[in-house]
Amino acid sequence: MIPKLFKMIKGKEITKQQLLKDIISGIIVAIIALPLSIALAISSGVSPEKGLITAIFAGFIISFLGGSKVQIGGPTGAFVIIIYSIIQQYGLNGLITASIMAGIILVVMGLLKFGSLIKYIPQTITVGFTSGIAITLLSTQIKDFFGLKIDKVPAEFIPKWQSYISNMNTLNIWTLVIGIICVLIIVFWPKVNKTIPGSLIALIVATLMVKFLNLPVETIGDRFQELSSAIPMPVMPSMSISTINQLFAPAMTIAILAGLESLLSAVVADGMIGDTHDSNMELVAQGLGNIVSGLFGGIPATGAIARTAANVKNGGKSPISGMVHAITLLIIMLALMPIAKLIPMTSLAAILAIVSYNMSEWRTFKSLLKAPKSDLFVLLVTFFCTIIFDLVVAIGFGMIMTMFLFMKRVSETTAIRDLVDEEVFDDDVLDMLKKSDGKISVYQVDGPLFFGIVQDFLIKVNSVKPSTEVLILDMRHSYAIDASAINALKKIVDYCKKHKIKLLITHVQKQPMHVLGNMGIADIIGDENIYETKREAIEIASSYISKIRNFMSGVS
């Protein structure tokens, strides 16, 4: 686990030409991040400088120590609802404590090498909660976009919209006009210039219009009387066992979301630059970034997909671009923070409305509506649970349903075949089976033998013909077995002993053989009854039956 920056320096991958490109890209990304950081902070329920502090400190740490070459860290839209809810319930000190706890959880996850677990989260869940977050983020911007006069907007989705509808008569037409102008600028500005972000142009145009036309539109200065451009000293919040217990669930929510979003962003970045990120190092960096952000009074941070993509498109190829982005934001904050008071709130709402649209993945969502019904069900449940409840509930429900559906699909692909009825053998073996006069039964397990198939397995094997004297169980295609299947095998052994049936097993694969040995079933069955091939087992079974016949004829 070595940060990408250190690997690149050691491998002499950063040339002078690339260094210049990284610096330029970092400055451009900082300009993109500036309005976003301010807007996301305000929407989260904290003052504007908190967003910049987060982008500066967490952004620098994530790039400096991260496992991705081009990841840009900072506040993102996915956190807005979570942060807002935590602040309403636990206050700013509670948010800072939860952020630091989440950082510690992320570091532990990285050290335990949980980074690879992202591959077990299906697309239906990631698209479901991402689209749900986009809807909830958009819903938080209605008040500022329309200029509604609401003292306290409810945190829950449905009460929030009820509040909007009941207060729609307080709409400020000038606020709405400025907001629409900002949306149009952001949408169409890339046709004019793709280097300078449209969100910055919209911010400047809206600020100038409101200032010089003296429009009755709420600004940052109207809502936040004091805006600090000073860098705060790090402060450790007061923690107690009761506080940690209360904030563990919110901290886990932040950690899960930060981990998922950062690793998804890193995967997207890998595809753009043809590289492979270190997921565990990335989790550690994300954790340290959140700890430092919390100590300086910032909000939770993670890898930002849009800013990371902008970094790559502008020539960034090393973590230096992310570090330059953080330093540039620091300079801007120290020099220009007082001017931020003039920014209209509706322009920030317009920026986040576009962010919501971009993160909604509506095209992917639409295509998944044609997926199998089980996948569609997971998608919709995750989506609506994210909107109505929260992310942890959504992911929890989604993963539980996905696991059950997966087990159902696997159990449906595992078959217990009666090979004697199917007559799959060559003529010599068929002749031996015919001579046994139905006293040899051969079953083959096609697929993993686990708890989901155990009952079908027992029913099939227990239905052997009464005349059976030898039962052969072929495990050629069973590459995995679990404790439930071992218990079923014990029952089959007992069944065979009770009915005086000789049990033979063939083609036992590596993992099942290891489990059979560890749990003592191999000893119960007997090594002499475990064979490499079915043919060998059938020959032994045929010989065994012949001996019994000869013995019985001698007795008679």
Protein backbone atom coordinates (compact mmCIF):
# COMPACT_ATOMS: atom_id res chain seq x y z
CA MET A 1 0.00 0.00 0.00
CA ILE A 2 2.00 2.92 -1.37
CA PRO A 3 0.42 6.22 -2.53
CA LYS A 4 0.39 6.68 -6.31
CA LEU A 5 2.38 9.92 -6.04
CA PHE A 6 5.27 8.13 -4.32
CA LYS A 7 5.19 5.33 -6.92
CA MET A 8 5.25 7.85 -9.77
CA ILE A 9 8.15 9.79 -8.24
CA LYS A 10 10.10 6.58 -7.67
CA GLY A 11 9.38 5.43 -11.24
CA LYS A 12 10.30 8.90 -12.61
CA GLU A 13 6.94 9.09 -14.39
CA ILE A 14 6.43 12.83 -13.83
CA THR A 15 8.29 14.79 -16.52
CA LYS A 16 8.65 18.59 -16.68
CA GLN A 17 6.11 18.73 -19.49
CA GLN A 18 3.63 16.65 -17.52
CA LEU A 19 4.25 18.73 -14.39
CA LEU A 20 3.22 21.88 -16.29
CA LYS A 21 0.07 20.15 -17.58
CA ASP A 22 -0.80 19.01 -14.05
CA ILE A 23 -0.41 22.55 -12.68
CA ILE A 24 -2.64 24.03 -15.41
CA SER A 25 -5.23 21.27 -14.93
CA GLY A 26 -5.18 21.79 -11.15
CA ILE A 27 -5.92 25.51 -11.55
CA ILE A 28 -8.81 24.82 -13.96
CA VAL A 29 -10.29 22.19 -11.63
CA ALA A 30 -10.02 24.66 -8.72
CA ILE A 31 -12.09 27.17 -10.70
CA ILE A 32 -14.69 24.44 -11.30
CA ALA A 33 -14.61 23.40 -7.63
CA LEU A 34 -14.95 26.95 -6.25
CA PRO A 35 -18.70 27.54 -6.87
CA LEU A 36 -19.48 23.87 -6.22
CA SER A 37 -17.75 23.86 -2.83
CA ILE A 38 -19.59 27.01 -1.74
CA ALA A 39 -22.95 25.76 -3.05
CA LEU A 40 -22.60 22.32 -1.48
CA ALA A 41 -21.63 23.77 1.89
CA ILE A 42 -24.65 26.09 2.00
CA SER A 43 -27.04 23.33 0.87
CA SER A 44 -25.63 21.09 3.59
CA GLY A 45 -26.57 23.66 6.22
CA VAL A 46 -23.11 25.07 6.98
CA SER A 47 -21.40 28.37 6.08
CA PRO A 48 -19.74 28.73 2.63
CA GLU A 49 -16.13 28.63 3.83
CA LYS A 50 -16.67 25.12 5.24
CA GLY A 51 -16.96 23.78 1.69
CA LEU A 52 -13.71 25.45 0.67
CA ILE A 53 -11.92 24.20 3.80
CA THR A 54 -13.05 20.69 2.91
CA ALA A 55 -11.85 20.97 -0.70
CA ILE A 56 -8.52 22.42 0.46
CA PHE A 57 -7.55 20.04 3.25
CA ALA A 58 -9.33 16.84 2.28
CA GLY A 59 -8.61 17.47 -1.42
CA PHE A 60 -4.87 17.84 -0.76
CA ILE A 61 -4.63 14.73 1.46
CA ILE A 62 -6.68 12.57 -0.94
CA SER A 63 -4.40 13.48 -3.87
CA PHE A 64 -1.16 13.36 -1.86
CA LEU A 65 -1.78 9.93 -0.28
CA GLY A 66 -4.41 8.43 -2.60
CA GLY A 67 -4.30 5.28 -4.68
CA SER A 68 -5.43 7.02 -7.88
CA LYS A 69 -3.31 9.21 -10.16
CA VAL A 70 -6.05 11.71 -10.97
CA GLN A 71 -8.68 11.54 -8.23
CA ILE A 72 -9.96 14.95 -7.10
CA GLY A 73 -11.40 14.96 -3.58
CA GLY A 74 -13.80 17.38 -1.95
CA PRO A 75 -17.43 17.90 -0.94
CA THR A 76 -19.97 16.28 -3.26
CA GLY A 77 -23.72 16.39 -3.80
CA ALA A 78 -24.16 12.89 -2.42
CA PHE A 79 -23.40 14.13 1.11
CA VAL A 80 -25.79 17.09 1.20
CA ILE A 81 -28.83 15.26 2.61
CA ILE A 82 -26.77 13.25 5.08
CA ILE A 83 -24.92 16.33 6.40
CA TYR A 84 -28.11 18.38 6.63
CA SER A 85 -29.82 15.65 8.67
CA ILE A 86 -26.84 15.23 11.02
CA ILE A 87 -26.61 18.98 11.66
CA GLN A 88 -30.33 19.23 12.39
CA GLN A 89 -30.14 16.36 14.87
CA TYR A 90 -26.67 16.68 16.40
CA GLY A 91 -25.43 20.16 15.48
CA LEU A 92 -22.12 21.20 13.86
CA ASN A 93 -20.04 19.55 16.59
CA GLY A 94 -21.90 16.30 15.93
CA LEU A 95 -21.14 16.55 12.20
CA ILE A 96 -17.44 17.14 12.84
CA THR A 97 -17.34 14.18 15.24
CA ALA A 98 -19.15 11.95 12.73
CA SER A 99 -16.75 13.04 9.97
CA ILE A 100 -13.70 12.13 12.05
CA MET A 101 -15.28 8.80 13.06
CA ALA A 102 -16.09 8.10 9.40
CA GLY A 103 -12.48 8.86 8.51
CA ILE A 104 -11.25 6.36 11.09
CA ILE A 105 -13.68 3.73 9.74
CA LEU A 106 -12.41 4.34 6.19
CA VAL A 107 -8.77 3.97 7.28
CA VAL A 108 -9.61 0.68 9.02
CA MET A 109 -11.51 -0.50 5.91
CA GLY A 110 -8.46 0.27 3.77
CA LEU A 111 -6.03 -1.46 6.15
CA LEU A 112 -8.29 -4.52 6.21
CA LYS A 113 -8.27 -4.44 2.39
CA PHE A 114 -12.01 -3.91 1.94
CA GLY A 115 -11.39 -1.90 -1.22
CA SER A 116 -12.00 -4.87 -3.49
CA LEU A 117 -15.49 -5.41 -2.04
CA ILE A 118 -16.92 -2.74 -4.35
CA LYS A 119 -17.03 -5.35 -7.12
CA TYR A 120 -19.75 -7.17 -5.14
CA ILE A 121 -22.12 -4.21 -5.29
CA PRO A 122 -24.32 -4.55 -8.41
CA GLN A 123 -25.03 -1.74 -10.85
CA THR A 124 -28.72 -1.73 -9.93
CA ILE A 125 -27.85 -0.61 -6.38
CA THR A 126 -25.25 2.03 -7.36
CA VAL A 127 -27.55 3.52 -10.02
CA GLY A 128 -30.53 3.31 -7.65
CA PHE A 129 -28.95 5.22 -4.79
CA THR A 130 -27.10 7.66 -7.07
CA SER A 131 -30.33 8.58 -8.85
CA GLY A 132 -32.14 8.78 -5.50
CA ILE A 133 -29.47 11.13 -4.13
CA ALA A 134 -29.79 13.27 -7.27
CA ILE A 135 -33.54 13.67 -6.69
CA THR A 136 -33.10 14.52 -3.01
CA LEU A 137 -30.31 17.01 -3.82
CA LEU A 138 -32.51 18.71 -6.40
CA SER A 139 -35.35 18.91 -3.86
CA THR A 140 -33.11 20.87 -1.46
CA GLN A 141 -32.62 23.64 -4.06
CA ILE A 142 -36.28 24.53 -4.67
CA LYS A 143 -36.47 27.11 -1.88
CA ASP A 144 -33.46 29.13 -3.08
CA PHE A 145 -34.20 28.69 -6.80
CA PHE A 146 -37.73 30.08 -6.44
CA GLY A 147 -36.91 32.47 -3.60
CA LEU A 148 -39.53 30.98 -1.29
CA LYS A 149 -39.85 32.45 2.20
CA ILE A 150 -39.65 29.42 4.49
CA ASP A 151 -38.05 29.76 7.92
CA LYS A 152 -37.11 26.09 8.31
CA VAL A 153 -37.34 23.53 5.53
CA PRO A 154 -38.06 19.97 6.79
CA ALA A 155 -35.28 17.42 6.25
CA GLU A 156 -37.60 14.58 5.11
CA PHE A 157 -38.47 14.39 1.41
CA ILE A 158 -42.28 14.33 1.54
CA PRO A 159 -42.72 17.01 4.27
CA LYS A 160 -40.19 19.13 2.37
CA TRP A 161 -42.34 19.14 -0.77
CA GLN A 162 -45.47 19.74 1.25
CA SER A 163 -43.75 22.83 2.67
CA TYR A 164 -42.75 24.02 -0.83
CA ILE A 165 -46.27 23.63 -2.21
CA SER A 166 -47.92 25.37 0.73
CA ASN A 167 -45.47 28.32 0.46
CA MET A 168 -45.42 28.66 -3.33
CA ASN A 169 -47.35 31.94 -2.99
CA THR A 170 -44.16 33.53 -1.56
CA LEU A 171 -42.29 32.99 -4.86
CA ASN A 172 -39.85 35.79 -5.81
CA ILE A 173 -40.07 36.34 -9.58
CA TRP A 174 -36.65 38.05 -9.82
CA THR A 175 -35.01 35.16 -7.98
CA LEU A 176 -36.60 32.69 -10.39
CA VAL A 177 -35.53 34.74 -13.45
CA ILE A 178 -31.90 34.93 -12.27
CA GLY A 179 -31.96 31.19 -11.51
CA ILE A 180 -33.25 30.34 -15.00
CA ILE A 181 -30.61 32.60 -16.59
CA CYS A 182 -27.92 30.76 -14.61
CA VAL A 183 -29.22 27.35 -15.75
CA LEU A 184 -29.21 28.50 -19.41
CA ILE A 185 -25.65 29.84 -19.10
CA ILE A 186 -24.37 26.59 -17.55
CA VAL A 187 -26.08 24.50 -20.24
CA PHE A 188 -25.05 26.55 -23.28
CA TRP A 189 -21.70 28.07 -22.23
CA PRO A 190 -19.66 24.96 -23.28
CA LYS A 191 -20.62 25.77 -26.88
CA VAL A 192 -18.71 29.05 -26.44
CA ASN A 193 -15.75 27.92 -24.34
CA LYS A 194 -14.97 24.51 -22.84
CA THR A 195 -12.02 25.58 -20.70
CA ILE A 196 -13.74 28.09 -18.40
CA PRO A 197 -16.58 26.36 -16.51
CA GLY A 198 -20.09 27.59 -17.20
CA SER A 199 -20.90 27.53 -13.47
CA LEU A 200 -18.29 30.25 -12.84
CA ILE A 201 -19.64 32.41 -15.67
CA ALA A 202 -23.19 31.97 -14.34
CA LEU A 203 -22.01 32.97 -10.86
CA ILE A 204 -20.31 36.13 -12.16
CA VAL A 205 -23.21 37.17 -14.42
CA ALA A 206 -25.81 36.60 -11.67
CA THR A 207 -23.75 38.50 -9.10
CA LEU A 208 -23.25 41.49 -11.42
CA MET A 209 -26.94 41.58 -12.40
CA VAL A 210 -28.17 41.50 -8.81
CA LYS A 211 -25.58 44.05 -7.66
CA PHE A 212 -25.87 46.67 -10.39
CA LEU A 213 -29.58 46.27 -11.14
CA ASN A 214 -30.26 46.32 -7.39
CA LEU A 215 -32.59 43.32 -7.66
CA PRO A 216 -34.43 42.03 -4.57
CA VAL A 217 -32.65 38.65 -4.62
CA GLU A 218 -31.19 36.97 -1.53
CA THR A 219 -27.38 36.71 -1.52
CA ILE A 220 -24.88 34.79 0.59
CA GLY A 221 -24.26 37.99 2.57
CA ASP A 222 -27.96 38.29 3.40
CA ARG A 223 -28.01 34.78 4.87
CA PHE A 224 -24.52 34.65 6.41
CA GLN A 225 -23.51 37.94 7.99
CA GLU A 226 -19.90 36.92 8.65
CA LEU A 227 -17.74 35.08 6.11
CA SER A 228 -14.28 34.16 7.34
CA SER A 229 -11.31 33.93 4.99
CA ALA A 230 -8.98 32.82 7.80
CA ILE A 231 -7.78 29.24 8.03
CA PRO A 232 -9.01 27.85 11.37
CA MET A 233 -6.76 26.05 13.80
CA PRO A 234 -7.36 22.31 14.11
CA VAL A 235 -9.66 21.47 17.00
CA MET A 236 -10.52 18.01 18.34
CA PRO A 237 -14.25 17.85 19.18
CA SER A 238 -15.29 16.58 22.57
CA MET A 239 -16.09 12.88 22.42
CA SER A 240 -17.65 10.53 24.93
CA ILE A 241 -18.85 6.94 24.77
CA SER A 242 -22.48 8.10 24.55
CA THR A 243 -21.61 10.54 21.73
CA ILE A 244 -19.77 7.82 19.81
CA ASN A 245 -22.73 5.45 20.23
CA GLN A 246 -25.18 8.10 19.00
CA LEU A 247 -23.05 9.08 16.01
CA PHE A 248 -21.87 5.62 14.96
CA ALA A 249 -24.75 5.11 12.48
CA PRO A 250 -24.29 8.55 10.81
CA ALA A 251 -20.51 7.99 10.72
CA MET A 252 -20.99 4.59 9.10
CA THR A 253 -23.32 6.18 6.52
CA ILE A 254 -20.67 8.78 5.67
CA ALA A 255 -17.95 6.10 5.48
CA ILE A 256 -19.98 3.80 3.21
CA LEU A 257 -20.93 6.61 0.86
CA ALA A 258 -17.41 8.09 0.81
CA GLY A 259 -15.91 4.68 0.11
CA LEU A 260 -18.39 3.81 -2.63
CA GLU A 261 -18.28 7.15 -4.41
CA SER A 262 -14.49 7.48 -4.24
CA LEU A 263 -13.90 3.97 -5.60
CA LEU A 264 -16.52 4.40 -8.33
CA SER A 265 -14.84 7.66 -9.30
CA ALA A 266 -11.43 5.94 -9.32
CA VAL A 267 -12.80 3.19 -11.59
CA VAL A 268 -14.13 5.82 -14.02
CA ALA A 269 -10.74 7.58 -13.93
CA ASP A 270 -8.91 4.30 -14.62
CA GLY A 271 -10.93 3.88 -17.79
CA MET A 272 -10.04 7.41 -18.91
CA ILE A 273 -6.27 7.15 -18.37
CA GLY A 274 -5.70 3.41 -18.83
CA ASP A 275 -4.43 2.87 -15.28
CA THR A 276 -5.35 0.74 -12.27
CA HIS A 277 -5.91 2.41 -8.90
CA ASP A 278 -5.04 0.94 -5.51
CA SER A 279 -8.48 0.72 -3.89
CA ASN A 280 -7.20 0.05 -0.37
CA MET A 281 -4.72 2.95 -0.44
CA GLU A 282 -7.53 5.13 -1.76
CA LEU A 283 -9.75 4.22 1.19
CA VAL A 284 -6.94 5.06 3.63
CA ALA A 285 -6.40 8.44 1.93
CA GLN A 286 -10.15 9.16 1.93
CA GLY A 287 -10.22 8.34 5.65
CA LEU A 288 -7.25 10.58 6.48
CA GLY A 289 -8.76 13.34 4.32
CA ASN A 290 -12.02 13.21 6.27
CA ILE A 291 -10.20 13.18 9.61
CA VAL A 292 -8.17 16.28 8.67
CA SER A 293 -11.24 18.00 7.21
CA GLY A 294 -13.12 17.38 10.45
CA LEU A 295 -10.27 18.69 12.60
CA PHE A 296 -10.27 21.96 10.63
CA GLY A 297 -14.06 22.28 10.82
CA GLY A 298 -14.83 21.02 7.33
CA ILE A 299 -17.50 18.62 6.11
CA PRO A 300 -17.22 15.05 4.74
CA ALA A 301 -15.33 14.60 1.47
CA THR A 302 -14.94 11.93 -1.16
CA GLY A 303 -13.73 11.48 -4.72
CA ALA A 304 -15.71 13.77 -7.04
CA ILE A 305 -16.42 12.07 -10.38
CA ALA A 306 -17.14 15.29 -12.34
CA ARG A 307 -14.04 17.12 -11.06
CA THR A 308 -11.90 14.01 -11.58
CA ALA A 309 -13.13 13.73 -15.18
CA ALA A 310 -12.44 17.46 -15.72
CA ASN A 311 -8.92 16.93 -14.38
CA VAL A 312 -8.23 14.18 -16.91
CA LYS A 313 -9.78 16.13 -19.82
CA ASN A 314 -7.55 19.12 -19.04
CA GLY A 315 -4.34 17.08 -19.09
CA GLY A 316 -3.94 16.00 -15.47
CA LYS A 317 -2.06 12.72 -15.20
CA SER A 318 -0.62 12.72 -11.67
CA PRO A 319 -1.73 13.52 -8.08
CA ILE A 320 0.07 16.87 -8.40
CA SER A 321 -2.96 18.30 -10.24
CA GLY A 322 -5.19 17.50 -7.25
CA MET A 323 -2.70 19.08 -4.86
CA VAL A 324 -2.48 22.21 -7.05
CA HIS A 325 -6.29 22.35 -7.10
CA ALA A 326 -6.30 22.46 -3.27
CA ILE A 327 -3.56 25.11 -3.08
CA THR A 328 -5.32 27.28 -5.69
CA LEU A 329 -8.55 27.13 -3.67
CA LEU A 330 -6.60 28.16 -0.58
CA ILE A 331 -5.24 31.24 -2.37
CA ILE A 332 -8.71 32.13 -3.70
CA MET A 333 -10.25 31.74 -0.25
CA LEU A 334 -7.64 33.99 1.41
CA ALA A 335 -7.90 36.68 -1.28
CA LEU A 336 -11.51 36.72 -2.48
CA MET A 337 -13.75 35.31 0.25
CA PRO A 338 -15.31 38.70 1.18
CA ILE A 339 -16.61 39.06 -2.41
CA ALA A 340 -18.56 35.81 -1.97
CA LYS A 341 -21.15 37.79 0.04
CA LEU A 342 -22.46 39.23 -3.23
CA ILE A 343 -23.27 35.83 -4.81
CA PRO A 344 -27.05 35.26 -5.20
CA MET A 345 -28.38 32.12 -3.53
CA THR A 346 -30.42 31.25 -6.62
CA SER A 347 -27.24 31.00 -8.74
CA LEU A 348 -25.89 28.37 -6.34
CA ALA A 349 -29.21 26.54 -6.50
CA ALA A 350 -28.97 26.58 -10.32
CA ILE A 351 -25.46 25.10 -10.18
CA LEU A 352 -26.60 22.27 -7.89
CA ALA A 353 -29.68 21.65 -10.03
CA ILE A 354 -27.35 20.92 -12.96
CA VAL A 355 -25.14 18.80 -10.67
CA SER A 356 -28.27 16.82 -9.71
CA TYR A 357 -29.14 16.29 -13.35
CA ASN A 358 -25.63 15.13 -14.21
CA MET A 359 -25.40 12.69 -11.32
CA SER A 360 -28.89 11.27 -11.89
CA GLU A 361 -27.65 8.80 -14.53
CA TRP A 362 -31.14 8.91 -16.01
CA ARG A 363 -30.05 7.27 -19.27
CA THR A 364 -28.60 4.30 -17.38
CA PHE A 365 -31.65 4.27 -15.11
CA LYS A 366 -33.93 4.21 -18.16
CA SER A 367 -32.00 1.33 -19.76
CA LEU A 368 -32.17 -0.69 -16.51
CA LEU A 369 -35.97 -0.45 -16.60
CA LYS A 370 -35.75 -3.11 -19.34
CA ALA A 371 -33.63 -5.43 -17.14
CA PRO A 372 -35.02 -8.68 -15.67
CA LYS A 373 -37.82 -8.10 -13.16
CA SER A 374 -35.67 -9.07 -10.18
CA ASP A 375 -33.01 -6.48 -11.10
CA LEU A 376 -35.68 -3.87 -11.78
CA PHE A 377 -37.17 -4.54 -8.34
CA VAL A 378 -33.77 -4.01 -6.65
CA LEU A 379 -33.24 -0.80 -8.64
CA LEU A 380 -36.61 0.72 -7.71
CA VAL A 381 -36.48 -0.30 -4.04
CA THR A 382 -32.98 1.18 -3.67
CA PHE A 383 -34.09 4.34 -5.49
CA PHE A 384 -37.22 4.96 -3.41
CA CYS A 385 -35.58 3.96 -0.11
CA THR A 386 -32.82 6.51 -0.78
CA ILE A 387 -35.40 9.25 -1.34
CA ILE A 388 -37.82 8.37 1.47
CA PHE A 389 -35.44 7.00 4.12
CA ASP A 390 -31.64 7.22 3.79
CA LEU A 391 -28.65 5.71 2.04
CA VAL A 392 -27.86 2.99 4.60
CA VAL A 393 -31.46 1.70 4.53
CA ALA A 394 -31.41 1.80 0.71
CA ILE A 395 -28.12 -0.07 0.35
CA GLY A 396 -29.09 -2.50 3.12
CA PHE A 397 -32.41 -3.40 1.49
CA GLY A 398 -30.79 -3.51 -1.94
CA MET A 399 -27.96 -5.83 -0.86
CA ILE A 400 -30.29 -8.16 1.07
CA MET A 401 -32.60 -8.51 -1.95
CA THR A 402 -29.62 -8.94 -4.28
CA MET A 403 -28.16 -11.71 -2.12
CA PHE A 404 -31.45 -13.60 -1.95
CA LEU A 405 -31.99 -13.23 -5.69
CA PHE A 406 -28.43 -14.36 -6.38
CA MET A 407 -28.87 -17.44 -4.18
CA LYS A 408 -32.15 -18.21 -5.93
CA ARG A 409 -30.49 -17.95 -9.34
CA VAL A 410 -27.53 -20.12 -8.30
CA SER A 411 -29.83 -22.75 -6.77
CA GLU A 412 -31.82 -22.81 -10.00
CA THR A 413 -28.64 -23.50 -11.99
CA THR A 414 -27.59 -26.39 -9.72
CA ALA A 415 -29.11 -29.66 -10.87
CA ILE A 416 -29.16 -33.13 -9.29
CA ARG A 417 -29.15 -35.57 -12.21
CA ASP A 418 -30.01 -39.29 -12.24
CA LEU A 419 -27.39 -40.57 -14.69
CA VAL A 420 -28.79 -44.12 -14.81
CA ASP A 421 -32.15 -42.84 -16.08
CA GLU A 422 -30.38 -40.56 -18.56
CA GLU A 423 -28.19 -43.43 -19.84
CA VAL A 424 -25.17 -41.17 -20.36
CA PHE A 425 -22.58 -43.99 -20.12
CA ASP A 426 -20.78 -46.00 -22.78
CA ASP A 427 -21.87 -49.54 -23.67
CA ASP A 428 -19.51 -51.31 -21.23
CA VAL A 429 -20.74 -49.29 -18.26
CA LEU A 430 -24.38 -49.60 -19.35
CA ASP A 431 -23.88 -53.37 -19.53
CA MET A 432 -22.53 -53.41 -15.96
CA LEU A 433 -25.51 -51.32 -14.78
CA LYS A 434 -27.98 -53.65 -16.52
CA LYS A 435 -26.35 -56.69 -14.94
CA SER A 436 -26.74 -55.03 -11.52
CA ASP A 437 -30.49 -55.20 -12.14
CA GLY A 438 -31.21 -51.64 -10.89
CA LYS A 439 -29.20 -52.05 -7.70
CA ILE A 440 -26.74 -49.23 -8.60
CA SER A 441 -27.94 -45.59 -8.56
CA VAL A 442 -25.70 -42.81 -9.89
CA TYR A 443 -26.43 -39.14 -9.13
CA GLN A 444 -24.40 -36.18 -10.38
CA VAL A 445 -24.36 -32.72 -8.76
CA ASP A 446 -24.08 -29.99 -11.40
CA GLY A 447 -23.22 -26.75 -9.60
CA PRO A 448 -22.26 -25.57 -6.10
CA LEU A 449 -23.66 -27.63 -3.25
CA PHE A 450 -24.88 -25.07 -0.70
CA PHE A 451 -27.79 -24.38 1.61
CA GLY A 452 -29.97 -23.09 -1.23
CA ILE A 453 -30.00 -26.50 -2.94
CA VAL A 454 -29.78 -28.78 0.12
CA GLN A 455 -33.50 -29.62 0.35
CA ASP A 456 -33.76 -30.53 -3.34
CA PHE A 457 -30.57 -32.57 -2.96
CA LEU A 458 -31.95 -34.55 0.01
CA ILE A 459 -35.33 -35.13 -1.67
CA LYS A 460 -33.65 -36.41 -4.82
CA VAL A 461 -31.19 -38.74 -3.08
CA ASN A 462 -33.72 -40.01 -0.53
CA SER A 463 -35.98 -41.05 -3.40
CA VAL A 464 -33.59 -43.78 -4.57
CA LYS A 465 -35.25 -47.02 -5.60
CA PRO A 466 -35.89 -49.50 -2.76
CA SER A 467 -33.82 -52.09 -4.62
CA THR A 468 -30.70 -49.88 -4.58
CA GLU A 469 -27.68 -51.45 -2.91
CA VAL A 470 -24.98 -48.99 -4.05
CA LEU A 471 -25.41 -45.22 -4.30
CA ILE A 472 -22.75 -43.33 -6.29
CA LEU A 473 -22.59 -39.57 -5.85
CA ASP A 474 -20.59 -37.80 -8.59
CA MET A 475 -19.33 -34.33 -7.57
CA ARG A 476 -17.48 -33.56 -10.80
CA HIS A 477 -19.15 -30.15 -11.33
CA SER A 478 -19.51 -29.18 -7.67
CA TYR A 479 -16.58 -26.83 -7.01
CA ALA A 480 -17.90 -25.45 -3.73
CA ILE A 481 -19.66 -26.88 -0.70
CA ASP A 482 -20.83 -25.31 2.57
CA ALA A 483 -21.71 -26.45 6.10
CA SER A 484 -25.39 -26.99 5.23
CA ALA A 485 -24.40 -29.33 2.42
CA ILE A 486 -22.06 -31.19 4.77
CA ASN A 487 -24.96 -31.67 7.16
CA ALA A 488 -27.02 -33.00 4.24
CA LEU A 489 -24.24 -35.45 3.40
CA LYS A 490 -24.28 -36.68 7.01
CA LYS A 491 -28.02 -37.34 6.65
CA ILE A 492 -27.38 -39.24 3.41
CA VAL A 493 -24.68 -41.34 5.12
CA ASP A 494 -27.15 -42.14 7.94
CA TYR A 495 -29.87 -42.92 5.37
CA CYS A 496 -27.54 -45.29 3.53
CA LYS A 497 -26.50 -47.06 6.76
CA LYS A 498 -30.12 -47.44 7.82
CA HIS A 499 -31.10 -49.01 4.47
CA LYS A 500 -27.82 -50.93 4.10
CA ILE A 501 -26.80 -49.01 0.99
CA LYS A 502 -23.12 -48.69 0.14
CA LEU A 503 -22.21 -45.01 -0.54
CA LEU A 504 -19.45 -44.14 -3.03
CA ILE A 505 -18.33 -40.62 -3.97
CA THR A 506 -16.40 -39.63 -7.11
CA HIS A 507 -14.68 -36.64 -8.69
CA VAL A 508 -14.42 -34.66 -5.43
CA GLN A 509 -12.96 -31.22 -6.26
CA LYS A 510 -10.32 -29.42 -4.18
CA GLN A 511 -12.53 -27.19 -2.01
CA PRO A 512 -15.15 -29.87 -1.24
CA MET A 513 -12.40 -32.41 -0.42
CA HIS A 514 -10.78 -29.91 1.95
CA VAL A 515 -14.13 -29.28 3.70
CA LEU A 516 -14.98 -33.01 3.84
CA GLY A 517 -11.64 -33.65 5.52
CA ASN A 518 -11.85 -30.75 7.96
CA MET A 519 -15.40 -31.60 9.09
CA GLY A 520 -14.72 -35.34 9.44
CA ILE A 521 -17.12 -36.53 6.71
CA ALA A 522 -14.31 -38.10 4.70
CA ASP A 523 -13.53 -40.35 7.68
CA ILE A 524 -17.19 -41.30 8.09
CA ILE A 525 -17.56 -42.15 4.39
CA GLY A 526 -14.13 -43.79 4.33
CA ASP A 527 -11.24 -43.01 2.00
CA GLU A 528 -11.77 -46.43 0.38
CA ASN A 529 -15.20 -45.20 -0.82
CA ILE A 530 -13.93 -42.05 -2.54
CA TYR A 531 -12.85 -42.53 -6.18
CA GLU A 532 -11.40 -40.49 -9.00
CA THR A 533 -13.88 -41.54 -11.70
CA LYS A 534 -17.43 -42.81 -12.04
CA ARG A 535 -16.28 -45.77 -14.12
CA GLU A 536 -14.00 -46.96 -11.34
CA ALA A 537 -16.80 -46.57 -8.77
CA ILE A 538 -19.30 -48.42 -10.98
CA GLU A 539 -16.83 -51.28 -11.48
CA ILE A 540 -16.35 -51.51 -7.69
CA ALA A 541 -20.13 -51.34 -7.19
CA SER A 542 -20.70 -54.06 -9.79
CA SER A 543 -18.10 -56.29 -8.14
CA TYR A 544 -19.65 -55.61 -4.72
CA ILE A 545 -23.11 -56.63 -5.92
CA SER A 546 -21.71 -59.79 -7.58
CA LYS A 547 -20.08 -60.78 -4.29
CA ILE A 548 -23.35 -60.28 -2.44
CA ARG A 549 -25.19 -62.39 -5.01
CA ASN A 550 -22.62 -65.15 -4.83
CA PHE A 551 -22.75 -65.05 -1.04
CA MET A 552 -26.55 -65.18 -1.01
CA SER A 553 -26.63 -68.05 -3.55
CA GLY A 554 -24.06 -69.94 -1.45
CA VAL A 555 -26.17 -69.44 1.67
CA SER A 556 -29.31 -70.63 -0.08
